[in-house]
């Protein structure tokens, strides 16, 4: 889970997007966090205290709470309790107050009294957001060490599209996770450029059919995300683009030949390539221009397959400064087959995983395997989430870069 044992202090201010915040609270809790909610008086026009108290399983802290509990130092206790503070939605009003050091209610006072990371998600009308004064205030908050995220461009409450929309709760969770991870872990891949490939390729038979494989792209996605969390600049080349992008540069491809072209055009300038994609070994020699029809009396359809380029081997041949890592998805003789591939393709490292068993491998959220290096060192990774496995692999690579 992304936030196991973490204390999240969520400040909700008076923007229309406040209605989405019970969902955000639930997502934080689902990911293992404890959440305390602070609400401004104006935010109560957009979301109920009762809902927030129910989903956070706690009282909701507001200006009345301070006057009713005079013996407590709520504005100091809350930031002390928190691992980090999220302000979502952050109104133009609270942004202006914080940028100028105001402390005239519980929300503003506790932020001024806080030395933990503060993550601000502005959300407002596009004109309000674009105003020089709002931009100046946001700049000033950034300068003061608070983290300001850009709102999204999309449909606004006003009924038209513009820049000022609060990201969806799932995106906020991912954004906060990445920011807090980077804050609390050494950035061992800082300044390094990575290419990570992901997913199974699709080789056309005709305009509607293809030859594919069971690779879901999840392992590759987690590897790209892990490298990015550890500070790398990552391009993810994938056949499966439907994962949260975060800071990744995502290039979408379909076939093995497209995958190869996308990697090779970027290869010269990167420090490492991790090939977790499952490119097809063969493709149809001449895909049909039109949908292939059944023909009465013909019980067979013959397809001629030709060999696809061996992308890893070709990268191995051209290797200069690049650290090259591959995957060996095997159903038998795991380590021996992986060792052979490592050598033949001039890799620095290979991750061998068994895809024949009931658990792990393709389509699964979990995986296990062995990391094998050129010098013969073997590191075993026991069954764990693909996210954890990816962090272990990327940390191991960082020690060799
Ligand atoms: C219907 C309505 C919707 C509003 N939506 C927003 C909004 O999305 N973002 C914003 O910055 N202000 C919005 N405002 C203005 C704020 O509610 C107002 O500035 C208020 O003083 C903010 O108080 P707070 O920052 O203490 O919560 C809205 C006002 C109304 C009446």
PDB file of C-alpha atoms in Angstrom, residues 237-345:
ATOM      1  CA  UNK A 237       7.735   3.085 -24.444  1.00  0.00           C
ATOM      2  CA  UNK A 238       4.659   0.939 -24.136  1.00  0.00           C
ATOM      3  CA  UNK A 239       1.851  -0.850 -25.899  1.00  0.00           C
ATOM      4  CA  UNK A 240      -0.338  -0.257 -22.807  1.00  0.00           C
ATOM      5  CA  UNK A 241      -0.636   3.493 -22.116  1.00  0.00           C
ATOM      6  CA  UNK A 242      -3.582   3.295 -19.686  1.00  0.00           C
ATOM      7  CA  UNK A 243      -1.621   3.727 -16.452  1.00  0.00           C
ATOM      8  CA  UNK A 244      -1.280   7.041 -14.556  1.00  0.00           C
ATOM      9  CA  UNK A 245       1.444   9.004 -16.334  1.00  0.00           C
ATOM     10  CA  UNK A 246       2.828  11.045 -13.437  1.00  0.00           C
ATOM     11  CA  UNK A 247       6.187  12.454 -14.548  1.00  0.00           C
ATOM     12  CA  UNK A 248       6.799   9.778 -17.161  1.00  0.00           C
ATOM     13  CA  UNK A 249       7.199  10.628 -20.823  1.00  0.00           C
ATOM     14  CA  UNK A 250       5.009   8.038 -22.502  1.00  0.00           C
ATOM     15  CA  UNK A 251       5.436   6.862 -26.096  1.00  0.00           C
ATOM     16  CA  UNK A 252       2.763   4.474 -27.350  1.00  0.00           C
ATOM     17  CA  UNK A 253       3.627   1.782 -29.890  1.00  0.00           C
ATOM     18  CA  UNK A 254       1.846  -1.280 -31.272  1.00  0.00           C
ATOM     19  CA  UNK A 255       4.251  -3.564 -33.137  1.00  0.00           C
ATOM     20  CA  UNK A 256       7.737  -4.893 -32.366  1.00  0.00           C
ATOM     21  CA  UNK A 257       9.185  -2.883 -35.261  1.00  0.00           C
ATOM     22  CA  UNK A 258       7.653   0.340 -33.879  1.00  0.00           C
ATOM     23  CA  UNK A 259       8.994  -0.526 -30.442  1.00  0.00           C
ATOM     24  CA  UNK A 260      12.472  -1.018 -31.845  1.00  0.00           C
ATOM     25  CA  UNK A 261      12.377   2.286 -33.748  1.00  0.00           C
ATOM     26  CA  UNK A 262      11.174   4.176 -30.663  1.00  0.00           C
ATOM     27  CA  UNK A 263      13.970   2.741 -28.509  1.00  0.00           C
ATOM     28  CA  UNK A 264      16.728   3.147 -31.065  1.00  0.00           C
ATOM     29  CA  UNK A 265      16.020   6.786 -31.832  1.00  0.00           C
ATOM     30  CA  UNK A 266      16.566   7.591 -28.124  1.00  0.00           C
ATOM     31  CA  UNK A 267      19.259   5.003 -27.358  1.00  0.00           C
ATOM     32  CA  UNK A 268      22.404   7.120 -27.845  1.00  0.00           C
ATOM     33  CA  UNK A 269      21.540   9.617 -25.155  1.00  0.00           C
ATOM     34  CA  UNK A 270      20.378   7.387 -22.280  1.00  0.00           C
ATOM     35  CA  UNK A 271      22.166   5.880 -19.291  1.00  0.00           C
ATOM     36  CA  UNK A 272      20.031   2.766 -19.045  1.00  0.00           C
ATOM     37  CA  UNK A 273      17.474   0.709 -20.926  1.00  0.00           C
ATOM     38  CA  UNK A 274      15.233  -1.773 -19.165  1.00  0.00           C
ATOM     39  CA  UNK A 275      13.353  -3.945 -21.653  1.00  0.00           C
ATOM     40  CA  UNK A 276      10.291  -5.331 -19.911  1.00  0.00           C
ATOM     41  CA  UNK A 277       8.152  -5.345 -23.056  1.00  0.00           C
ATOM     42  CA  UNK A 278       7.223  -8.641 -24.674  1.00  0.00           C
ATOM     43  CA  UNK A 279       7.837  -8.027 -28.390  1.00  0.00           C
ATOM     44  CA  UNK A 280       6.560 -10.770 -30.654  1.00  0.00           C
ATOM     45  CA  UNK A 281       9.290 -12.982 -32.105  1.00  0.00           C
ATOM     46  CA  UNK A 282       7.350 -13.320 -35.354  1.00  0.00           C
ATOM     47  CA  UNK A 283       4.972 -11.201 -37.403  1.00  0.00           C
ATOM     48  CA  UNK A 284       2.654 -11.960 -40.290  1.00  0.00           C
ATOM     49  CA  UNK A 285       4.616 -11.624 -43.527  1.00  0.00           C
ATOM     50  CA  UNK A 286       1.898  -9.747 -45.398  1.00  0.00           C
ATOM     51  CA  UNK A 287      -1.051  -8.603 -43.287  1.00  0.00           C
ATOM     52  CA  UNK A 288      -4.265  -8.493 -45.334  1.00  0.00           C
ATOM     53  CA  UNK A 289      -5.509  -5.029 -46.394  1.00  0.00           C
ATOM     54  CA  UNK A 290      -9.133  -6.012 -45.781  1.00  0.00           C
ATOM     55  CA  UNK A 291     -10.755  -8.192 -43.113  1.00  0.00           C
ATOM     56  CA  UNK A 292     -10.171 -11.856 -43.978  1.00  0.00           C
ATOM     57  CA  UNK A 293     -13.490 -13.592 -44.714  1.00  0.00           C
ATOM     58  CA  UNK A 294     -14.412 -17.225 -44.148  1.00  0.00           C
ATOM     59  CA  UNK A 295     -14.679 -19.090 -47.446  1.00  0.00           C
ATOM     60  CA  UNK A 296     -17.213 -21.920 -47.780  1.00  0.00           C
ATOM     61  CA  UNK A 297     -15.454 -25.260 -48.108  1.00  0.00           C
ATOM     62  CA  UNK A 298     -12.055 -24.002 -46.824  1.00  0.00           C
ATOM     63  CA  UNK A 299     -11.282 -25.353 -43.335  1.00  0.00           C
ATOM     64  CA  UNK A 300      -7.777 -23.969 -43.046  1.00  0.00           C
ATOM     65  CA  UNK A 301      -6.213 -20.535 -43.144  1.00  0.00           C
ATOM     66  CA  UNK A 302      -2.460 -20.466 -43.563  1.00  0.00           C
ATOM     67  CA  UNK A 303      -0.499 -17.504 -42.250  1.00  0.00           C
ATOM     68  CA  UNK A 304       3.156 -17.094 -43.097  1.00  0.00           C
ATOM     69  CA  UNK A 305       5.138 -15.682 -40.177  1.00  0.00           C
ATOM     70  CA  UNK A 306       8.511 -14.023 -40.493  1.00  0.00           C
ATOM     71  CA  UNK A 307      11.036 -13.227 -37.827  1.00  0.00           C
ATOM     72  CA  UNK A 308      10.861  -9.875 -36.051  1.00  0.00           C
ATOM     73  CA  UNK A 309      14.072  -8.015 -35.210  1.00  0.00           C
ATOM     74  CA  UNK A 310      15.737  -9.150 -31.970  1.00  0.00           C
ATOM     75  CA  UNK A 311      15.606  -5.739 -30.267  1.00  0.00           C
ATOM     76  CA  UNK A 312      17.698  -6.619 -27.211  1.00  0.00           C
ATOM     77  CA  UNK A 313      20.428  -8.275 -29.240  1.00  0.00           C
ATOM     78  CA  UNK A 314      20.594  -5.292 -31.568  1.00  0.00           C
ATOM     79  CA  UNK A 315      20.872  -2.883 -28.618  1.00  0.00           C
ATOM     80  CA  UNK A 316      23.500  -5.156 -27.047  1.00  0.00           C
ATOM     81  CA  UNK A 317      25.632  -4.915 -30.195  1.00  0.00           C
ATOM     82  CA  UNK A 318      25.497  -1.097 -30.248  1.00  0.00           C
ATOM     83  CA  UNK A 319      26.015  -0.702 -26.509  1.00  0.00           C
ATOM     84  CA  UNK A 320      28.366   2.057 -25.319  1.00  0.00           C
ATOM     85  CA  UNK A 321      27.712   3.750 -21.953  1.00  0.00           C
ATOM     86  CA  UNK A 322      24.238   2.237 -21.613  1.00  0.00           C
ATOM     87  CA  UNK A 323      23.366  -0.181 -18.855  1.00  0.00           C
ATOM     88  CA  UNK A 324      21.208  -2.754 -20.615  1.00  0.00           C
ATOM     89  CA  UNK A 325      18.743  -4.906 -18.708  1.00  0.00           C
ATOM     90  CA  UNK A 326      16.371  -7.499 -20.100  1.00  0.00           C
ATOM     91  CA  UNK A 327      13.734  -9.881 -18.864  1.00  0.00           C
ATOM     92  CA  UNK A 328      13.652 -13.605 -19.363  1.00  0.00           C
ATOM     93  CA  UNK A 329      10.094 -14.818 -18.998  1.00  0.00           C
ATOM     94  CA  UNK A 330      10.486 -18.572 -18.957  1.00  0.00           C
ATOM     95  CA  UNK A 331       8.351 -21.598 -18.264  1.00  0.00           C
ATOM     96  CA  UNK A 332      11.290 -23.995 -17.671  1.00  0.00           C
ATOM     97  CA  UNK A 333      15.037 -23.997 -16.812  1.00  0.00           C
ATOM     98  CA  UNK A 334      14.688 -20.424 -15.606  1.00  0.00           C
ATOM     99  CA  UNK A 335      18.225 -19.604 -14.518  1.00  0.00           C
ATOM    100  CA  UNK A 336      20.031 -21.491 -17.290  1.00  0.00           C
ATOM    101  CA  UNK A 337      17.911 -19.910 -20.032  1.00  0.00           C
ATOM    102  CA  UNK A 338      18.336 -16.460 -18.498  1.00  0.00           C
ATOM    103  CA  UNK A 339      22.141 -16.856 -18.253  1.00  0.00           C
ATOM    104  CA  UNK A 340      22.251 -17.842 -21.920  1.00  0.00           C
ATOM    105  CA  UNK A 341      20.192 -14.787 -22.972  1.00  0.00           C
ATOM    106  CA  UNK A 342      22.345 -12.472 -20.822  1.00  0.00           C
ATOM    107  CA  UNK A 343      25.506 -13.631 -22.552  1.00  0.00           C
ATOM    108  CA  UNK A 344      24.249 -13.838 -26.134  1.00  0.00           C
ATOM    109  CA  UNK A 345      22.664 -10.409 -26.059  1.00  0.00           C
TER     110      UNK A 345
END
